[in-house]
CSV table of C-alpha atoms in Angstrom, one decimal:
chain,number,residue,atom,x,y,z
E,7,MET,CA,0.0,0.0,0.0
E,8,LYS,CA,1.5,3.3,-1.1
E,9,LEU,CA,1.8,6.1,1.6
E,10,LEU,CA,0.0,9.3,0.8
E,11,ASN,CA,2.5,11.9,-0.5
E,12,LEU,CA,1.7,15.0,1.5
E,13,ASN,CA,3.8,17.1,-0.9
E,14,SER,CA,2.0,15.9,-4.0
E,15,GLU,CA,0.1,18.3,-6.2
E,16,LYS,CA,-3.1,16.1,-6.0
E,17,PHE,CA,-3.0,16.2,-2.2
E,18,THR,CA,-2.5,20.0,-2.2
E,19,TYR,CA,-5.5,20.4,-4.5
E,20,ALA,CA,-7.6,18.1,-2.4
E,21,CYS,CA,-6.9,20.2,0.7
E,22,PHE,CA,-7.8,23.3,-1.3
E,23,VAL,CA,-11.1,21.9,-2.5
E,24,SER,CA,-12.0,20.6,1.0
E,25,ALA,CA,-11.3,24.0,2.5
E,26,VAL,CA,-13.4,25.8,-0.1
E,27,VAL,CA,-16.3,23.4,0.3
E,28,CYS,CA,-16.2,23.6,4.1
E,29,CYS,CA,-16.1,27.4,4.1
E,30,VAL,CA,-19.0,27.7,1.6
E,31,LEU,CA,-21.1,25.3,3.6
E,32,VAL,CA,-20.4,27.1,6.9
E,33,LEU,CA,-21.0,30.6,5.4
E,34,SER,CA,-24.2,29.4,3.7
E,35,TYR,CA,-25.6,28.1,7.1
E,36,LEU,CA,-24.4,31.1,9.1
E,37,ARG,CA,-26.0,33.6,6.6
E,38,GLU,CA,-29.4,32.8,8.3
E,39,PRO,CA,-29.8,29.5,10.0
E,40,LEU,CA,-33.6,29.8,9.9
E,41,PHE,CA,-33.4,29.5,6.1
E,42,PHE,CA,-32.7,25.8,6.7
E,43,LEU,CA,-34.1,25.2,10.2
E,44,GLN,CA,-37.4,27.0,9.5
E,45,PRO,CA,-37.6,27.1,5.7
E,46,ARG,CA,-39.8,29.6,3.9
E,47,ILE,CA,-42.0,29.5,0.8
E,48,TRP,CA,-41.1,32.5,-1.3
E,49,ALA,CA,-43.6,34.5,-3.3
E,50,GLU,CA,-44.4,32.9,-6.6
E,51,GLU,CA,-43.0,29.6,-5.2
E,52,GLY,CA,-46.3,29.4,-3.3
E,53,THR,CA,-48.8,31.7,-5.2
E,54,VAL,CA,-47.9,30.2,-8.6
E,55,HIS,CA,-46.3,26.7,-8.4
E,56,ILE,CA,-47.7,25.2,-5.2
E,57,GLN,CA,-51.1,26.8,-6.0
E,58,ALA,CA,-51.0,25.2,-9.5
E,59,ALA,CA,-50.2,21.8,-8.1
E,60,LEU,CA,-53.1,22.1,-5.6
E,61,ASN,CA,-55.6,23.4,-8.1
E,62,ASN,CA,-54.7,21.4,-11.2
E,63,GLY,CA,-53.1,18.2,-9.9
E,64,ILE,CA,-49.4,17.1,-9.8
E,65,LEU,CA,-49.2,15.8,-13.4
E,66,SER,CA,-50.8,18.8,-15.0
E,67,SER,CA,-48.7,21.3,-13.0
E,68,LEU,CA,-45.5,19.6,-14.2
E,69,ILE,CA,-46.0,20.8,-17.8
E,70,GLN,CA,-47.7,24.2,-17.0
E,71,PRO,CA,-45.8,27.4,-17.9
E,72,HIS,CA,-46.2,30.5,-15.8
E,73,LEU,CA,-45.2,34.2,-15.8
E,74,GLY,CA,-44.0,34.2,-19.4
E,75,TYR,CA,-41.8,31.1,-19.4
E,76,TYR,CA,-41.6,27.4,-18.4
E,77,SER,CA,-39.9,26.4,-15.2
E,78,PHE,CA,-39.1,22.7,-15.2
E,79,PHE,CA,-37.1,22.8,-12.0
E,80,ASN,CA,-39.8,24.7,-10.0
E,81,ASN,CA,-42.6,22.5,-11.3
E,82,TYR,CA,-41.0,19.1,-10.6
E,83,VAL,CA,-39.6,20.0,-7.2
E,84,VAL,CA,-42.9,21.4,-6.0
E,85,GLY,CA,-45.1,18.7,-7.7
E,86,LEU,CA,-43.1,15.7,-6.6
E,87,GLY,CA,-42.3,17.3,-3.2
E,88,ILE,CA,-46.0,17.6,-2.4
E,89,ALA,CA,-46.7,14.1,-3.8
E,90,ILE,CA,-44.0,12.4,-1.8
E,91,PHE,CA,-43.5,14.5,1.4
E,92,GLY,CA,-46.8,16.4,1.6
E,93,LEU,CA,-47.7,20.1,1.8
E,94,GLU,CA,-46.4,20.4,5.4
E,95,LYS,CA,-42.9,19.4,4.4
E,96,ILE,CA,-42.7,21.2,1.0
E,97,ALA,CA,-40.7,24.1,2.3
E,98,TYR,CA,-37.9,21.7,3.3
E,99,VAL,CA,-38.0,20.1,-0.1
E,100,THR,CA,-37.8,23.4,-2.0
E,101,THR,CA,-35.0,24.7,0.3
E,102,ILE,CA,-32.8,21.6,0.0
E,103,PHE,CA,-33.2,21.2,-3.8
E,104,SER,CA,-32.5,24.9,-4.3
E,105,ALA,CA,-29.4,24.7,-2.1
E,106,VAL,CA,-28.1,21.8,-4.1
E,107,VAL,CA,-28.4,23.9,-7.3
E,108,ILE,CA,-26.6,26.8,-5.7
E,109,LEU,CA,-23.8,24.6,-4.5
E,110,ALA,CA,-23.5,22.8,-7.9
E,111,THR,CA,-23.2,26.2,-9.5
E,112,LEU,CA,-20.7,27.7,-7.1
E,113,PHE,CA,-18.4,24.7,-7.3
E,114,ALA,CA,-18.4,24.8,-11.2
E,115,PRO,CA,-14.9,26.4,-11.3
E,116,LEU,CA,-13.6,23.4,-9.3
E,117,VAL,CA,-15.0,21.0,-11.9
E,118,LEU,CA,-14.6,22.8,-15.2
E,119,THR,CA,-11.2,23.9,-16.6
E,120,SER,CA,-10.8,27.4,-18.0
E,121,SER,CA,-8.1,29.9,-18.7
E,122,TYR,CA,-10.1,32.4,-16.6
E,123,TRP,CA,-9.7,30.4,-13.4
E,124,ARG,CA,-6.5,28.3,-14.0
E,125,SER,CA,-5.0,29.0,-10.6
E,126,ASN,CA,-6.5,27.9,-7.3
E,127,THR,CA,-6.5,31.5,-6.1
E,128,LYS,CA,-8.8,32.7,-8.9
E,129,LYS,CA,-11.0,29.6,-8.5
E,130,GLY,CA,-11.5,30.4,-4.8
E,131,LEU,CA,-12.1,34.1,-5.3
E,132,ILE,CA,-14.7,33.5,-8.0
E,133,ILE,CA,-16.5,30.9,-5.8
E,134,PHE,CA,-16.6,33.1,-2.7
E,135,PHE,CA,-17.7,36.2,-4.7
E,136,ALA,CA,-20.4,34.3,-6.4
E,137,LEU,CA,-21.6,33.1,-3.0
E,138,LEU,CA,-21.4,36.5,-1.2
E,139,VAL,CA,-22.8,38.7,-4.0
E,140,GLY,CA,-26.1,36.7,-4.3
E,141,SER,CA,-29.1,38.6,-3.0
E,142,GLY,CA,-31.2,37.1,-0.2
E,143,GLU,CA,-34.0,37.2,-2.7
E,144,ILE,CA,-32.5,34.5,-4.8
E,145,TRP,CA,-31.2,32.4,-1.8
E,146,VAL,CA,-32.5,28.8,-1.4
E,147,ASN,CA,-35.9,29.1,-3.2
E,148,THR,CA,-37.0,27.4,-6.4
E,149,VAL,CA,-38.4,30.5,-8.1
E,150,ASN,CA,-35.0,32.2,-8.3
E,151,THR,CA,-32.7,29.2,-9.0
E,152,GLN,CA,-32.9,30.2,-12.6
E,153,PHE,CA,-30.3,32.9,-11.9
E,154,TYR,CA,-27.9,30.3,-10.5
E,155,PHE,CA,-28.7,28.1,-13.5
E,156,GLY,CA,-27.8,31.1,-15.7
E,157,LEU,CA,-24.5,31.6,-13.9
E,158,PHE,CA,-23.7,27.9,-14.4
E,159,THR,CA,-24.3,28.3,-18.1
E,160,CYS,CA,-21.9,31.2,-18.2
E,161,PHE,CA,-19.2,29.2,-16.4
E,162,LEU,CA,-19.8,26.4,-19.0
E,163,LEU,CA,-19.4,29.0,-21.8
E,164,PHE,CA,-15.9,30.0,-20.5
E,165,SER,CA,-14.8,26.5,-19.9
E,166,GLU,CA,-12.8,24.0,-22.0
E,167,THR,CA,-15.8,21.7,-22.8
E,168,VAL,CA,-13.8,19.5,-25.1
E,169,LYS,CA,-12.2,17.9,-22.0
E,170,LEU,CA,-15.5,16.8,-20.5
E,171,SER,CA,-15.9,13.1,-19.7
E,172,GLY,CA,-17.1,10.7,-17.1
E,173,TRP,CA,-18.9,12.2,-14.1
E,174,ARG,CA,-18.1,15.7,-15.2
E,175,TYR,CA,-20.0,15.1,-18.4
E,176,VAL,CA,-23.0,13.8,-16.4
E,177,TYR,CA,-22.8,16.8,-14.0
E,178,VAL,CA,-22.8,19.3,-16.9
E,179,PHE,CA,-25.7,17.9,-18.8
E,180,VAL,CA,-27.9,17.2,-15.7
E,181,MET,CA,-27.4,20.9,-14.8
E,182,LEU,CA,-27.7,22.2,-18.3
E,183,ILE,CA,-30.9,20.4,-19.2
E,184,GLN,CA,-32.6,21.8,-16.1
E,185,ALA,CA,-31.1,25.2,-16.8
E,186,ALA,CA,-32.4,25.3,-20.4
E,187,LEU,CA,-35.9,24.3,-19.3
E,188,THR,CA,-36.1,26.6,-16.3
E,189,GLY,CA,-36.8,30.2,-17.3
E,190,VAL,CA,-34.8,32.1,-19.9
E,191,THR,CA,-31.7,33.0,-17.9
E,192,SER,CA,-29.7,30.3,-19.6
E,193,VAL,CA,-31.1,30.1,-23.2
E,194,ILE,CA,-30.3,33.8,-23.7
E,195,PHE,CA,-26.6,32.8,-24.0
E,196,LEU,CA,-27.2,30.5,-26.9
E,197,PRO,CA,-25.7,33.0,-29.5
E,198,PHE,CA,-22.4,32.8,-27.7
E,199,PHE,CA,-22.4,29.0,-27.6
E,200,LEU,CA,-23.2,29.0,-31.4
E,201,TRP,CA,-20.2,31.3,-32.0
E,202,LYS,CA,-18.0,29.2,-29.8
E,203,TYR,CA,-18.9,26.1,-31.8
E,204,PHE,CA,-18.6,27.5,-35.3
E,205,ILE,CA,-15.2,29.2,-34.7
E,206,GLN,CA,-13.6,26.0,-33.6
E,207,GLU,CA,-11.3,24.5,-36.1
E,208,LYS,CA,-12.0,21.0,-34.8
E,209,LYS,CA,-15.7,20.7,-34.0
E,210,SER,CA,-16.5,19.3,-30.6
E,211,ASP,CA,-19.4,16.8,-30.1
E,212,VAL,CA,-19.9,18.1,-26.6
E,213,ASP,CA,-20.3,21.7,-27.7
E,214,LEU,CA,-22.8,20.5,-30.4
E,215,LYS,CA,-24.8,18.7,-27.7
E,216,ILE,CA,-24.7,21.8,-25.5
E,217,VAL,CA,-26.0,23.9,-28.4
E,218,ALA,CA,-28.8,21.3,-29.0
E,219,VAL,CA,-29.9,21.4,-25.4
E,220,LEU,CA,-30.1,25.2,-25.4
E,221,CYS,CA,-31.9,25.2,-28.7
E,222,LEU,CA,-34.5,22.9,-27.2
E,223,GLY,CA,-34.8,25.1,-24.2
E,224,LEU,CA,-35.3,28.2,-26.4
E,225,ILE,CA,-38.1,26.4,-28.4
E,226,VAL,CA,-39.8,25.4,-25.1
E,227,GLN,CA,-39.5,29.0,-23.7
E,228,LEU,CA,-40.8,30.6,-26.9
E,229,GLY,CA,-43.7,28.1,-27.0
E,230,SER,CA,-44.5,28.9,-23.4
E,231,LEU,CA,-44.5,32.6,-24.2
E,232,PHE,CA,-46.8,32.1,-27.1
E,233,TYR,CA,-49.1,29.8,-25.1
E,234,LEU,CA,-49.4,32.3,-22.3
E,235,LYS,CA,-50.0,35.2,-24.6
E,236,MET,CA,-52.7,33.4,-26.5
E,237,ASP,CA,-54.2,32.3,-23.2
E,238,GLY,CA,-54.4,35.9,-22.0
E,239,GLU,CA,-52.2,35.3,-18.9
E,240,LEU,CA,-49.2,37.4,-20.1
E,241,GLY,CA,-49.1,41.1,-19.3
E,242,ARG,CA,-45.5,41.5,-18.3
E,243,PHE,CA,-44.1,43.8,-21.0
E,244,SER,CA,-45.1,47.4,-21.5
E,245,LEU,CA,-43.6,50.2,-23.7
E,246,THR,CA,-44.3,52.6,-20.8
E,247,ASN,CA,-41.3,51.0,-19.0
E,248,LEU,CA,-38.8,51.9,-21.8
E,249,PRO,CA,-37.5,55.1,-20.0
E,250,ASN,CA,-36.2,52.8,-17.2
E,251,PHE,CA,-34.4,50.5,-19.6
E,252,PRO,CA,-31.0,52.4,-19.8
E,253,PHE,CA,-30.8,52.8,-16.0
E,254,GLY,CA,-31.9,49.2,-15.6
E,255,THR,CA,-29.0,48.0,-17.8
E,256,LEU,CA,-26.5,50.1,-15.8
E,257,SER,CA,-27.9,48.9,-12.5
E,258,ASN,CA,-27.5,45.3,-13.6
E,259,LEU,CA,-23.9,45.8,-14.8
E,260,THR,CA,-22.9,47.6,-11.6
E,261,ALA,CA,-25.0,45.7,-9.1
E,262,PHE,CA,-21.7,44.6,-7.3
E,263,ILE,CA,-21.2,48.2,-6.2
E,264,PRO,CA,-24.6,49.2,-4.7
E,265,ASN,CA,-25.5,52.5,-3.1
E,266,THR,CA,-23.1,54.4,-5.4
E,267,ALA,CA,-23.8,57.3,-7.7
E,268,ASP,CA,-24.4,56.5,-11.4
E,269,ASN,CA,-21.4,58.7,-12.4
E,270,THR,CA,-19.1,56.7,-10.1
E,271,LYS,CA,-20.3,53.4,-11.6
E,272,ILE,CA,-19.8,54.6,-15.1
E,273,LEU,CA,-16.3,55.9,-14.3
E,274,LEU,CA,-15.4,52.5,-12.8
E,275,LEU,CA,-16.7,50.7,-15.9
E,276,VAL,CA,-14.7,52.9,-18.2
E,277,VAL,CA,-11.6,52.3,-16.2
E,278,LEU,CA,-12.1,48.6,-16.3
E,279,LEU,CA,-12.8,48.5,-20.0
E,280,PHE,CA,-9.8,50.8,-20.7
E,281,THR,CA,-7.6,48.5,-18.6
E,282,GLY,CA,-8.9,45.5,-20.4
E,283,PHE,CA,-8.1,46.9,-23.8
E,284,TYR,CA,-4.7,48.1,-22.6
E,285,GLN,CA,-3.9,44.6,-21.2
E,286,ARG,CA,-5.0,42.5,-24.2
E,287,MET,CA,-5.3,45.1,-27.0
E,288,LYS,CA,-8.6,43.4,-27.9
E,289,ILE,CA,-11.5,41.7,-26.2
E,290,SER,CA,-13.0,38.7,-27.9
E,291,LEU,CA,-16.7,38.2,-28.3
E,292,ILE,CA,-16.7,35.4,-25.7
E,293,SER,CA,-15.3,37.6,-22.9
E,294,PRO,CA,-16.8,38.0,-19.4
E,295,ILE,CA,-17.2,41.7,-19.9
E,296,ILE,CA,-18.9,41.4,-23.3
E,297,VAL,CA,-21.2,38.7,-21.9
E,298,ALA,CA,-21.9,40.8,-18.8
E,299,VAL,CA,-23.0,43.8,-20.9
E,300,TYR,CA,-25.2,41.5,-23.0
E,301,ALA,CA,-26.7,39.9,-19.9
E,302,SER,CA,-27.3,43.3,-18.3
E,303,THR,CA,-29.1,44.5,-21.3
E,304,VAL,CA,-31.3,41.4,-21.7
E,305,PHE,CA,-32.1,41.2,-18.0
E,306,ALA,CA,-33.0,44.9,-17.9
E,307,PHE,CA,-35.6,44.3,-20.6
E,308,LEU,CA,-37.0,41.2,-18.7
E,309,ALA,CA,-36.9,42.8,-15.3
E,310,LEU,CA,-40.0,44.1,-13.6
E,311,GLU,CA,-40.6,47.7,-14.9
E,312,MET,CA,-37.2,47.3,-16.7
E,313,ARG,CA,-35.5,48.6,-13.6
E,314,GLY,CA,-33.0,45.8,-13.1
E,315,ALA,CA,-30.6,45.4,-10.1
E,316,GLU,CA,-30.9,42.9,-7.2
E,317,ARG,CA,-31.4,39.4,-8.7
E,318,TYR,CA,-31.1,40.7,-12.3
E,319,GLY,CA,-27.7,42.0,-11.5
E,320,TYR,CA,-26.4,38.8,-10.0
E,321,ILE,CA,-25.0,37.1,-13.2
E,322,PRO,CA,-23.5,40.3,-14.6
E,323,SER,CA,-21.8,41.0,-11.3
E,324,VAL,CA,-20.1,37.7,-11.2
E,325,LEU,CA,-19.0,38.1,-14.9
E,326,VAL,CA,-17.5,41.5,-14.2
E,327,PHE,CA,-15.6,40.0,-11.3
E,328,VAL,CA,-14.3,37.2,-13.5
E,329,PHE,CA,-13.2,39.9,-16.0
E,330,LEU,CA,-11.4,41.8,-13.2
E,331,LEU,CA,-9.5,38.7,-12.2
E,332,SER,CA,-8.5,38.0,-15.8
E,333,LEU,CA,-6.6,41.3,-15.9
E,334,LEU,CA,-4.2,40.0,-13.3
E,335,PRO,CA,-1.2,40.0,-13.5
E,336,SER,CA,-0.8,43.1,-15.5
E,337,LYS,CA,2.2,44.7,-17.1
E,338,HIS,CA,2.7,47.2,-14.3
E,339,LYS,CA,2.8,46.9,-10.5
E,340,LEU,CA,0.7,50.1,-10.0
E,341,LEU,CA,-2.1,48.6,-12.2
E,342,ASP,CA,-1.9,45.4,-10.3
E,343,LEU,CA,-2.3,47.3,-7.0
E,344,MET,CA,-5.3,49.2,-8.3
E,345,LEU,CA,-7.0,46.0,-9.5
E,346,ILE,CA,-6.3,44.1,-6.3
E,347,SER,CA,-7.7,47.1,-4.3
E,348,ILE,CA,-10.9,47.0,-6.4
E,349,ILE,CA,-11.2,43.2,-6.0
E,350,GLY,CA,-10.7,43.5,-2.3
E,351,ALA,CA,-13.2,46.3,-2.0
E,352,VAL,CA,-16.0,44.5,-3.8
E,353,LEU,CA,-15.4,41.3,-1.8
E,354,LEU,CA,-15.6,43.2,1.5
E,355,LEU,CA,-18.7,45.1,0.3
E,356,SER,CA,-20.3,41.8,-0.7
E,357,LEU,CA,-19.4,40.2,2.6
E,358,SER,CA,-21.0,43.1,4.5
E,359,LYS,CA,-24.3,42.6,2.6
E,360,PHE,CA,-24.3,38.8,2.7
E,361,PHE,CA,-25.6,38.6,6.3
E,362,LYS,CA,-28.2,41.3,5.9
E,363,THR,CA,-31.3,39.2,5.2
E,364,ASP,CA,-34.0,40.8,7.3
E,365,HIS,CA,-35.6,42.3,4.2
E,366,PHE,CA,-36.1,38.7,2.9
E,367,TYR,CA,-36.5,36.7,6.1
E,368,ASN,CA,-37.8,38.8,9.0
E,369,HIS,CA,-38.0,36.9,12.2
E,370,ALA,CA,-41.3,38.7,13.0
E,371,TRP,CA,-43.0,37.2,10.0
E,372,VAL,CA,-45.4,34.3,10.4
E,373,PRO,CA,-43.4,31.1,9.4
E,374,TYR,CA,-44.8,28.7,6.8
E,375,ASP,CA,-47.0,26.2,8.6
E,376,VAL,CA,-50.0,24.3,7.3
E,377,GLU,CA,-51.4,24.0,10.8
E,378,ARG,CA,-51.4,27.8,11.1
E,379,ALA,CA,-53.8,28.2,8.1
E,380,TYR,CA,-56.4,30.8,8.8
E,381,ARG,CA,-59.9,31.3,7.4
E,382,GLN,CA,-60.9,34.6,5.8
E,383,GLY,CA,-64.4,36.0,5.6
E,384,SER,CA,-65.0,34.2,2.3
E,385,GLY,CA,-64.6,30.9,4.1
E,386,MET,CA,-61.4,30.0,2.2
E,387,LEU,CA,-58.4,28.7,4.1
E,388,TYR,CA,-55.0,30.4,3.5
E,389,ILE,CA,-51.4,29.8,4.5
E,390,LYS,CA,-49.2,32.9,4.8
E,391,ILE,CA,-45.9,32.8,2.8
E,392,PHE,CA,-42.9,35.2,2.5
E,393,PRO,CA,-42.3,38.0,1.9
E,394,GLN,CA,-44.7,39.6,4.4
E,395,TRP,CA,-43.8,43.2,3.6
E,396,GLU,CA,-46.2,46.0,4.4
E,397,HIS,CA,-49.1,46.1,2.0
E,398,THR,CA,-48.2,42.5,0.9
E,399,ASN,CA,-50.5,39.6,1.5
E,400,LEU,CA,-49.0,36.6,-0.3
E,401,VAL,CA,-50.9,33.4,0.5
E,402,ILE,CA,-51.6,29.9,-0.7
E,403,GLU,CA,-55.3,29.1,-1.0
E,404,LEU,CA,-55.7,25.7,0.8
E,405,PRO,CA,-58.5,23.4,-0.4
E,406,GLU,CA,-60.7,22.3,2.6
E,407,LYS,CA,-59.9,18.6,2.0
E,408,GLU,CA,-56.1,19.3,2.1
E,409,TYR,CA,-56.4,21.2,5.4
E,410,GLU,CA,-58.6,18.4,7.0
E,411,ARG,CA,-56.0,15.8,6.0
E,412,HIS,CA,-53.4,17.5,8.3
E,413,GLN,CA,-55.7,17.8,11.3
């Protein structure tokens, strides 16, 4: 039996991976233990997906689109969760499944190889920034996992997919199929994958399969949009929101530096772009900063009232951070110092916001509980869900027979 070589490169990398995984798990729990100990049902997670399963049945709800798109992940987690574990345990199911998607996304740089995170330092920084910058709104709930799926798709875009095999191959396609069929945050990147495939001198079967999955997802999402529009359920887009569009795009692109004047944000972006051109003389189409600008623009259009920011700025923020890291090391020590200072500042800013979750999980709010269902004047039974902001009354209408089953 061979003794473990403590100086080997594999052992060093195993220690690095273990440390990163442990830190991510600990930080995730400490962010707000009640997210896991007393799970919530968040907004459309209850009013749309759980409600559809209760009203239309499990099988029907699995194929039902909502809110302008089809959400495969939301539908099957909620539908099968209720069927197997019951309505009283569904918050635990949605929380655990969403946490798995988040972790599978965050750890993508450990699984996928790329020139953008070749070193362990860059891998660790990207993983921790992607963890810390995520708004509490998109944290461990099925309705917002689409933003983590979208980030995973971006990580895949920048990776060397030709090297995929074995369990990595399975991991990629299990994630990608769910991503393509859950909202539009992944299929919007299809043009970049097409470009990546066609510019290759030697075509990769893996890249062709990735393109095929995203094309399928796009067809499903367009079909869902058409179905909802014909069915009269879609009233999301309005030309009256267009004046908000430029500011929404800027907000998405600079979401990693919140509470800052627009002029300061624009100046910082100009400095970063100038530095990028100075460093590399040119920026290719498949570059984190180009994809970030594209994503910011698309998400601003799709955002509520086209205002962007918060969850819509998550993916662009991580892409800008990846671009920042790609500029190191530079040709001059002074430039390196400036970039390191910016990277350190955004990490600290993200850390300071990471634990501020009261806006999305207030301890004074009524927790999700089937046994606490209340009866309104109409005679219907309701379960309160999050968020319980002032002037907000998000509830799940509970059929009488469902309530009686739990008594």
